[in-house]
Amino acid sequence: MVQKYGGSSVANVERIQHVAQRVVENRRKGNDMIVVVSAMGDTTDELIEKAAQINPHPSSREMDMLLSTGEQISISLLAMAIEAAGEPVISLTGGMSGILTDTAHKKARIASIDPTRVLKELADGKIVIVAGFQGVTKDWNITTLGRGGSDTTAVALAAAVKADLCEIYTDVEGVFTADPRKVPHASQLPEISYDEMLELAKLGAQVLHPRSVELARKHDVPLVVRSTFSDHPGTRVVEVNRMEQVLVRGVTLDNNIARIAVANVPDQPGIAFGLFKKLADHHITIDMIIQNLNHAAKNDISFTVALDDLHEAAQVSREYLNEIGGQGEVLEKENVSKISIVGTGITGNAEVASKLFGTLFDLGINIEMISTSEIKISCIIDSEKCDEALRQLHTAFALDRLDIV
Ligand code: ADP
Ligand code: ASP
Ligand code: MG
């Protein structure tokens, strides 16, 4: 069995002892235990802040050296707590656990896992504690897997050792129809399909790292999200959810985005290609794109990027405009949000879209961009009323819990 405990679950000494207790109980029931942990509380954020005070643009390699230390603190402390409880235990870094990644520092992908060491320690009767969020390249550089990446460590290990179960322990009682911190009436879902979960995760529900859901689906890892602080059974992520009568499964908000408009560029073949090729060459991931015919022979191309990439994306777009003879202009907007509804078969139902747009209209919210897929509809809106929009959409799609007023 693989269990993963998030940052808030190991935020202080008492909580580490509580986690140790849970792990030891499971071990004493006869389970072979691999336990993945995140850095304590806000450690990762604090390390990022410290780095910024020393160098505003540190290299990604050194950032990974720094950030990986957070998880090393928690694995050793948890191992000590389990030692104190009298069970054999060993803590291992990502590299020691055989987690090999590509070289994309700060957003590395796991290339392969050699579980030999982990399996040997399990065979010796030890509980194995593994540092989440990290791996090594084949040249022995430490990498990290992107924010929230410990979930992916857990699922990847579960796949590599063919675990019977992978449990993600966090500070809420599973996956909800919306972030329960923003929507107090959000309902807990007993189960959700891999596809829906993947979409929720990609669209801003941070409860699971998107890549962990992809891996779980690909390798058929039985995945459960549940609370460290209660015995609630949590949410099972399953192949197909059986609650098919429910169309909209959840509402999400992503504030970590920005919009760029490249306005008044010539309406001729090759302009979009040139712009997006240049952005791709800089490894900038583009999300939504919209192009409108402005007026005679001119286009506006708007797109969204991760907030972190805004500065570079705007810079690159300006360079591109210079290359095509200084035509057009680049406009940036930071305070935008992506609000989305997710559910199987959403776009096959015309009422869903009209209810979404109608609810935003009732709030006086202008929709700047729209994108749809079989399983979601997303709108880019001004951030100002995004929390209000989230709650109203949740109510409009009848997702509110009825037992709290
Ligand atoms: P951990 O440190 O355990 O990995 P995270 O902060 O990464 O925890 O993820 C858990 C948080 O995700 C919750 O505290 C909750 O606020 C947030 N969240 C956002 N959307 C959802 C959702 N749809 N269901 C459950 N939690 C959500
Ligand atoms: N500690 C890392 C982060 O804060 C990884 C994780 O929590 O999953 O992003
Ligand atoms: Mg997380």
Coordinates of C-alpha atoms and ligand atoms in Angstrom, one line a residue:
M1 CA 0.0 0.0 0.0
V2 CA 1.2 3.5 -0.9
Q3 CA 0.1 6.4 1.3
K4 CA 1.0 10.1 0.6
Y5 CA 0.7 12.8 3.2
G6 CA 0.6 16.4 2.1
G7 CA 2.3 19.4 3.6
S8 CA -0.4 20.4 6.1
S9 CA -0.6 16.7 7.3
V10 CA 3.0 17.0 8.5
A11 CA 3.1 20.7 9.3
N12 CA 4.3 20.3 12.9
V13 CA 5.7 17.7 15.4
E14 CA 2.2 16.7 16.7
R15 CA 1.0 16.1 13.1
I16 CA 4.1 14.1 12.2
Q17 CA 3.4 11.9 15.3
H18 CA -0.2 11.5 14.2
V19 CA 0.8 10.4 10.7
A20 CA 3.4 8.0 12.2
Q21 CA 0.6 6.5 14.3
R22 CA -1.6 6.0 11.2
V23 CA 1.2 4.4 9.3
V24 CA 2.2 2.1 12.2
E25 CA -1.5 1.0 12.6
N26 CA -1.6 0.1 8.9
R27 CA 1.7 -1.8 9.1
R28 CA 0.5 -3.8 12.2
K29 CA -2.5 -4.8 10.1
G30 CA 0.0 -6.6 7.9
N31 CA 0.4 -4.1 5.1
D32 CA 3.7 -3.5 3.4
M33 CA 3.9 0.3 3.6
I34 CA 5.5 2.9 1.3
V35 CA 4.8 6.4 2.6
V36 CA 5.4 9.5 0.5
V37 CA 5.6 12.8 2.2
S38 CA 5.6 16.5 1.2
A39 CA 7.5 19.3 2.8
M40 CA 6.2 20.5 6.2
G41 CA 3.5 23.2 6.0
D42 CA 4.6 26.2 3.9
T43 CA 8.2 25.1 3.7
T44 CA 8.3 25.1 -0.1
D45 CA 6.9 28.6 -0.3
E46 CA 9.3 29.9 2.3
L47 CA 12.3 28.4 0.5
I48 CA 11.1 30.1 -2.8
E49 CA 10.8 33.4 -0.9
K50 CA 14.3 33.1 0.6
A51 CA 15.8 32.3 -2.8
A52 CA 14.1 35.5 -4.3
Q53 CA 15.8 37.6 -1.6
I54 CA 19.2 36.3 -2.6
N55 CA 18.8 36.2 -6.4
P56 CA 15.7 37.3 -8.3
H57 CA 16.5 34.9 -11.2
P58 CA 18.1 31.8 -9.7
S59 CA 18.9 29.0 -12.1
S60 CA 16.4 26.2 -12.1
R61 CA 19.0 23.7 -11.1
E62 CA 19.9 25.5 -7.9
M63 CA 16.1 26.0 -7.2
D64 CA 15.7 22.3 -7.3
M65 CA 18.7 21.7 -5.0
L66 CA 17.0 24.1 -2.6
L67 CA 13.3 23.0 -2.9
S68 CA 14.1 19.3 -2.6
T69 CA 15.5 19.9 0.9
G70 CA 11.9 20.5 2.2
E71 CA 10.9 16.9 1.6
Q72 CA 14.2 15.6 3.1
I73 CA 13.3 17.2 6.4
S74 CA 9.9 15.6 6.6
I75 CA 11.0 12.1 5.6
S76 CA 13.7 11.9 8.2
L77 CA 11.4 13.4 11.0
L78 CA 8.6 11.0 10.1
A79 CA 11.1 8.0 10.1
M80 CA 12.3 9.1 13.5
A81 CA 8.7 9.3 14.8
I82 CA 8.1 5.7 13.5
E83 CA 11.4 4.5 15.1
A84 CA 10.1 6.0 18.3
A85 CA 6.9 3.9 17.9
G86 CA 9.1 0.8 17.7
E87 CA 8.6 -0.2 14.0
P88 CA 11.5 -0.8 11.6
V89 CA 11.7 2.1 9.1
I90 CA 14.0 3.8 6.6
S91 CA 13.7 7.1 4.7
L92 CA 14.8 7.5 1.1
T93 CA 15.2 10.4 -1.2
G94 CA 13.7 10.3 -4.7
G95 CA 17.0 9.3 -6.2
M96 CA 17.6 6.5 -3.6
S97 CA 14.1 5.2 -4.5
G98 CA 15.1 4.9 -8.1
I99 CA 13.0 7.8 -9.5
L100 CA 14.7 8.9 -12.7
T101 CA 13.5 12.0 -14.4
D102 CA 14.2 14.1 -17.5
T103 CA 16.3 17.2 -17.2
A104 CA 13.5 19.8 -17.1
H105 CA 14.3 21.4 -13.7
K106 CA 11.3 22.6 -11.7
K107 CA 8.8 20.7 -13.9
A108 CA 10.6 17.4 -14.5
R109 CA 8.7 14.3 -15.6
I110 CA 9.4 10.9 -14.3
A111 CA 11.1 8.8 -17.0
S112 CA 11.3 5.5 -15.1
I113 CA 11.4 4.0 -11.7
D114 CA 13.7 1.2 -10.6
P115 CA 12.1 0.0 -7.4
T116 CA 14.8 -2.5 -6.5
R117 CA 15.9 -0.6 -3.3
V118 CA 12.4 0.1 -2.2
L119 CA 11.4 -3.5 -2.6
K120 CA 14.5 -4.7 -0.8
E121 CA 13.7 -2.6 2.2
L122 CA 10.1 -3.8 2.2
A123 CA 11.3 -7.4 2.0
D124 CA 13.5 -6.6 5.1
G125 CA 10.3 -5.7 6.9
K126 CA 10.8 -2.0 6.9
I127 CA 8.3 0.8 6.4
V128 CA 9.7 2.8 3.5
I129 CA 9.4 6.6 3.7
V130 CA 10.0 8.4 0.3
A131 CA 10.6 12.1 -0.3
G132 CA 7.8 13.4 -2.6
F133 CA 8.2 15.9 -5.5
Q134 CA 11.8 14.9 -6.4
G135 CA 13.9 12.7 -8.6
V136 CA 17.3 12.6 -10.2
T137 CA 18.5 12.9 -13.8
K138 CA 20.7 10.2 -15.2
D139 CA 23.6 12.6 -14.5
W140 CA 22.6 12.7 -10.8
N141 CA 21.2 16.2 -10.7
I142 CA 18.3 16.6 -8.4
T143 CA 15.0 17.6 -10.0
T144 CA 11.5 18.5 -8.8
L145 CA 8.3 17.6 -10.4
G146 CA 6.4 20.9 -10.3
R147 CA 4.3 22.3 -7.4
G148 CA 2.0 19.7 -5.9
G149 CA 4.2 16.9 -7.4
S150 CA 4.3 14.6 -4.4
D151 CA 1.0 13.2 -5.5
T152 CA 2.8 12.1 -8.7
T153 CA 5.6 10.5 -6.8
A154 CA 3.1 8.4 -4.8
V155 CA 1.1 7.2 -7.9
A156 CA 4.3 6.5 -9.9
L157 CA 5.7 4.4 -7.0
A158 CA 2.4 2.6 -6.6
A159 CA 2.5 1.8 -10.3
A160 CA 6.1 0.7 -10.2
V161 CA 5.6 -1.7 -7.3
K162 CA 2.1 -2.7 -8.4
A163 CA 0.6 -1.6 -5.1
D164 CA -2.9 -2.7 -4.2
L165 CA -3.9 0.8 -3.2
C166 CA -2.6 4.4 -3.4
E167 CA -4.1 6.7 -0.8
I168 CA -3.6 10.5 -1.0
Y169 CA -4.1 12.0 2.5
T170 CA -4.8 15.7 2.7
D171 CA -6.6 18.4 4.7
V172 CA -10.0 17.9 3.2
E173 CA -12.3 14.8 3.2
G174 CA -11.8 14.0 -0.5
V175 CA -12.6 15.6 -3.8
F176 CA -15.5 18.1 -3.7
T177 CA -17.7 19.7 -6.3
A178 CA -15.7 22.9 -5.8
D179 CA -12.8 24.1 -3.5
P180 CA -14.5 23.7 -0.1
R181 CA -12.5 26.7 1.1
K182 CA -14.1 29.0 -1.4
V183 CA -17.6 27.3 -1.6
P184 CA -18.7 26.3 1.9
H185 CA -21.7 24.4 0.4
A186 CA -19.5 22.2 -1.9
S187 CA -20.4 18.5 -1.8
Q188 CA -17.9 15.7 -1.2
L189 CA -17.9 13.2 -4.1
P190 CA -17.8 9.5 -3.1
E191 CA -16.3 8.7 -6.5
I192 CA -15.2 10.5 -9.7
S193 CA -13.9 9.2 -13.0
Y194 CA -10.2 9.5 -14.0
D195 CA -11.2 11.7 -16.9
E196 CA -13.3 14.1 -14.8
M197 CA -10.6 14.2 -12.1
L198 CA -7.9 14.9 -14.6
E199 CA -9.9 17.8 -16.0
L200 CA -10.7 19.2 -12.5
A201 CA -7.0 19.0 -11.6
K202 CA -5.8 20.7 -14.8
L203 CA -8.4 23.5 -14.4
G204 CA -7.3 24.4 -10.9
A205 CA -8.5 21.9 -8.3
Q206 CA -5.2 21.5 -6.6
V207 CA -6.3 18.5 -4.5
L208 CA -4.5 16.2 -7.0
H209 CA -1.5 17.0 -9.2
P210 CA -2.8 16.5 -12.8
R211 CA 0.1 14.2 -13.8
S212 CA -0.7 11.9 -10.9
V213 CA -4.2 11.3 -12.3
E214 CA -2.8 10.7 -15.8
L215 CA -0.4 8.1 -14.4
A216 CA -3.1 6.4 -12.2
R217 CA -5.3 6.1 -15.3
K218 CA -2.5 4.8 -17.5
H219 CA -1.4 2.1 -15.0
D220 CA -4.8 1.3 -13.4
V221 CA -3.6 2.4 -10.0
P222 CA -6.5 2.3 -7.5
L223 CA -6.5 5.9 -6.1
V224 CA -8.3 7.3 -3.1
V225 CA -8.2 10.9 -1.8
R226 CA -9.0 11.2 1.9
S227 CA -8.4 13.2 5.1
T228 CA -5.5 12.8 7.5
F229 CA -7.6 14.1 10.3
S230 CA -10.7 11.8 10.1
D231 CA -11.7 8.3 9.2
H232 CA -14.0 9.5 6.4
P233 CA -13.7 7.0 3.5
G234 CA -12.9 9.9 1.0
T235 CA -13.2 9.9 -2.8
R236 CA -12.3 7.0 -5.0
V237 CA -11.0 7.8 -8.5
V238 CA -12.5 5.2 -10.8
E239 CA -12.7 4.2 -14.4
V240 CA -16.3 5.3 -15.0
N241 CA -18.4 6.9 -12.4
R242 CA -21.8 5.3 -11.8
M243 CA -23.6 8.5 -11.0
E244 CA -24.4 9.2 -14.6
Q245 CA -27.5 11.2 -14.0
V246 CA -25.3 14.1 -12.7
L247 CA -24.0 16.0 -15.6
V248 CA -21.9 18.8 -14.1
R249 CA -19.5 17.2 -11.7
G250 CA -17.6 20.3 -10.4
V251 CA -16.7 23.9 -10.8
T252 CA -13.1 25.2 -10.7
L253 CA -11.3 28.4 -10.7
D254 CA -7.7 29.1 -11.9
N255 CA -6.2 32.5 -10.9
N256 CA -2.8 31.5 -11.8
I257 CA -3.1 32.7 -15.4
A258 CA -2.7 35.9 -17.5
R259 CA -3.9 37.1 -20.8
I260 CA -1.9 38.6 -23.7
A261 CA -3.4 40.3 -26.7
V262 CA -1.3 40.8 -29.8
A263 CA -3.4 43.4 -31.5
N264 CA -3.6 44.8 -35.0
V265 CA -1.3 42.4 -36.7
P266 CA -1.6 41.8 -40.5
D267 CA -4.3 39.3 -41.6
Q268 CA -2.1 37.1 -43.7
P269 CA -0.9 33.5 -43.6
G270 CA 2.0 32.7 -41.3
I271 CA 1.5 35.3 -38.6
A272 CA 0.0 33.0 -36.0
F273 CA 2.5 30.3 -36.9
G274 CA 5.4 32.7 -36.5
L275 CA 4.2 34.0 -33.1
F276 CA 3.4 30.6 -31.5
K277 CA 6.5 29.0 -32.9
K278 CA 8.6 31.7 -31.2
L279 CA 6.7 31.2 -28.0
A280 CA 7.2 27.4 -28.2
D281 CA 10.9 27.9 -28.8
H282 CA 10.9 29.6 -25.4
H283 CA 9.1 26.7 -23.8
I284 CA 6.1 28.9 -23.0
T285 CA 2.9 26.8 -22.8
I286 CA -0.1 28.5 -24.3
D287 CA -3.6 27.6 -23.1
M288 CA -6.5 29.3 -24.8
I289 CA -6.2 31.1 -28.1
I290 CA -8.7 33.4 -29.8
Q291 CA -8.3 35.3 -33.0
N292 CA -10.7 38.0 -34.2
L293 CA -10.9 39.8 -37.5
N294 CA -10.5 43.4 -36.4
H295 CA -11.0 45.5 -39.4
A296 CA -9.7 45.7 -42.9
A297 CA -6.8 43.2 -43.1
K298 CA -6.0 43.3 -39.3
N299 CA -6.3 40.6 -36.7
D300 CA -6.1 40.5 -32.9
I301 CA -4.7 37.3 -31.5
S302 CA -5.3 36.8 -27.7
F303 CA -4.0 33.9 -25.6
T304 CA -3.5 32.9 -22.0
V305 CA -0.3 31.7 -20.3
A306 CA 0.6 30.7 -16.7
L307 CA 1.1 33.9 -14.6
D308 CA 4.7 33.0 -14.1
D309 CA 5.3 33.1 -17.9
L310 CA 3.6 36.4 -18.5
H311 CA 6.7 38.6 -18.5
E312 CA 8.6 36.3 -20.8
A313 CA 5.6 35.7 -23.1
A314 CA 5.0 39.4 -23.5
Q315 CA 8.7 40.0 -24.2
V316 CA 8.8 37.3 -26.8
S317 CA 5.6 38.6 -28.5
R318 CA 7.1 42.1 -28.7
E319 CA 10.3 40.7 -30.3
Y320 CA 8.1 38.9 -32.8
L321 CA 6.3 42.1 -33.7
N322 CA 9.6 43.8 -34.3
E323 CA 10.7 41.0 -36.6
I324 CA 7.6 41.5 -38.8
G325 CA 8.3 45.2 -39.2
G326 CA 7.1 46.7 -36.0
Q327 CA 3.3 46.4 -36.7
G328 CA 0.7 45.9 -34.0
E329 CA 1.0 46.0 -30.2
V330 CA 1.2 43.7 -27.2
L331 CA -1.3 44.2 -24.3
E332 CA -0.9 42.3 -21.0
K333 CA -3.6 41.6 -18.4
E334 CA -2.8 39.9 -15.1
N335 CA -6.2 40.0 -13.3
V336 CA -8.0 37.4 -15.2
S337 CA -9.4 34.0 -14.0
K338 CA -10.4 30.9 -15.8
I339 CA -13.7 29.6 -14.5
S340 CA -14.7 26.1 -15.7
I341 CA -17.5 23.5 -15.3
V342 CA -16.5 19.9 -15.7
G343 CA -18.6 16.8 -16.3
T344 CA -18.9 13.9 -18.7
G345 CA -21.0 14.7 -21.8
I346 CA -21.3 18.4 -21.0
T347 CA -21.0 19.7 -24.5
G348 CA -23.7 17.4 -25.7
N349 CA -26.2 19.3 -23.7
A350 CA -27.1 22.8 -24.9
E351 CA -28.7 23.8 -21.6
V352 CA -25.5 23.5 -19.8
A353 CA -23.7 26.2 -21.8
S354 CA -26.7 28.6 -21.7
K355 CA -27.0 28.2 -17.9
L356 CA -23.3 28.9 -17.6
F357 CA -23.4 32.1 -19.7
G358 CA -26.7 33.2 -18.2
T359 CA -25.3 32.9 -14.7
L360 CA -22.3 35.0 -15.6
F361 CA -24.6 37.5 -17.4
D362 CA -26.8 37.9 -14.3
L363 CA -23.6 38.8 -12.3
G364 CA -22.7 41.4 -15.0
I365 CA -19.6 39.5 -15.9
N366 CA -18.1 39.9 -19.4
I367 CA -16.7 36.7 -20.9
E368 CA -13.4 37.4 -22.6
M369 CA -12.7 34.0 -24.0
I370 CA -14.5 30.6 -24.1
S371 CA -13.1 27.1 -24.8
T372 CA -14.9 23.8 -24.7
S373 CA -14.1 20.1 -24.8
E374 CA -16.3 17.1 -24.5
I375 CA -15.9 17.2 -20.8
K376 CA -15.6 20.9 -19.8
I377 CA -16.4 24.5 -20.7
S378 CA -14.0 27.2 -19.6
C379 CA -14.5 31.0 -19.6
I380 CA -11.8 33.7 -19.1
I381 CA -13.3 36.5 -17.0
D382 CA -12.0 39.5 -15.0
S383 CA -10.8 38.3 -11.6
E384 CA -12.8 40.8 -9.7
K385 CA -16.0 38.8 -9.3
C386 CA -14.5 35.3 -9.8
D387 CA -15.2 33.9 -6.3
E388 CA -18.8 35.2 -6.5
A389 CA -19.1 33.6 -10.0
L390 CA -17.8 30.3 -8.6
R391 CA -20.4 30.2 -5.8
Q392 CA -23.3 31.2 -8.1
L393 CA -22.4 28.6 -10.7
H394 CA -22.1 26.0 -8.0
T395 CA -25.7 26.8 -7.0
A396 CA -27.0 27.1 -10.5
F397 CA -25.8 23.6 -11.4
A398 CA -27.5 22.2 -8.2
L399 CA -24.2 21.1 -6.7
D400 CA -24.8 22.7 -3.2
R401 CA -25.1 20.4 -0.2
L402 CA -28.5 20.7 1.1
D403 CA -27.8 19.8 4.7
I404 CA -26.0 23.1 5.6
V405 CA -27.7 26.4 5.4
Ligands
ADP1 P1 -1.6 18.7 0.2 O1 -0.7 19.6 0.9 O2 -2.2 17.7 1.1 O3 -1.1 18.2 -1.1 P2 -3.1 20.7 -1.3 O4 -3.2 22.1 -0.7 O5 -2.2 20.5 -2.4 O6 -2.9 19.7 -0.1 O7 -4.6 20.2 -1.8 C1 -5.7 20.2 -1.0 C2 -6.5 21.5 -1.1 O8 -7.1 21.6 -2.4 C3 -7.7 21.7 -0.2 O9 -7.3 22.2 1.0 C4 -8.6 22.5 -1.0 O10 -8.7 23.9 -0.5 C5 -8.1 22.5 -2.4 N1 -9.1 22.2 -3.4 C6 -9.3 22.9 -4.5 N2 -10.3 22.4 -5.3 C7 -10.7 21.3 -4.6 C8 -11.8 20.3 -4.8 N3 -12.5 20.3 -5.9 N4 -11.9 19.3 -3.9 C9 -11.1 19.2 -2.8 N5 -10.2 20.2 -2.5 C10 -10.0 21.2 -3.4
ASP2 N1 6.2 20.5 -1.4 C1 5.9 20.6 -2.8 C2 5.0 21.8 -3.0 O1 4.7 22.6 -2.1 C3 5.3 19.4 -3.3 C4 3.9 19.0 -2.8 O2 3.5 19.5 -1.8 O3 3.3 18.1 -3.4 O4 4.6 22.1 -4.1
MG3 MG -0.9 18.9 -3.0

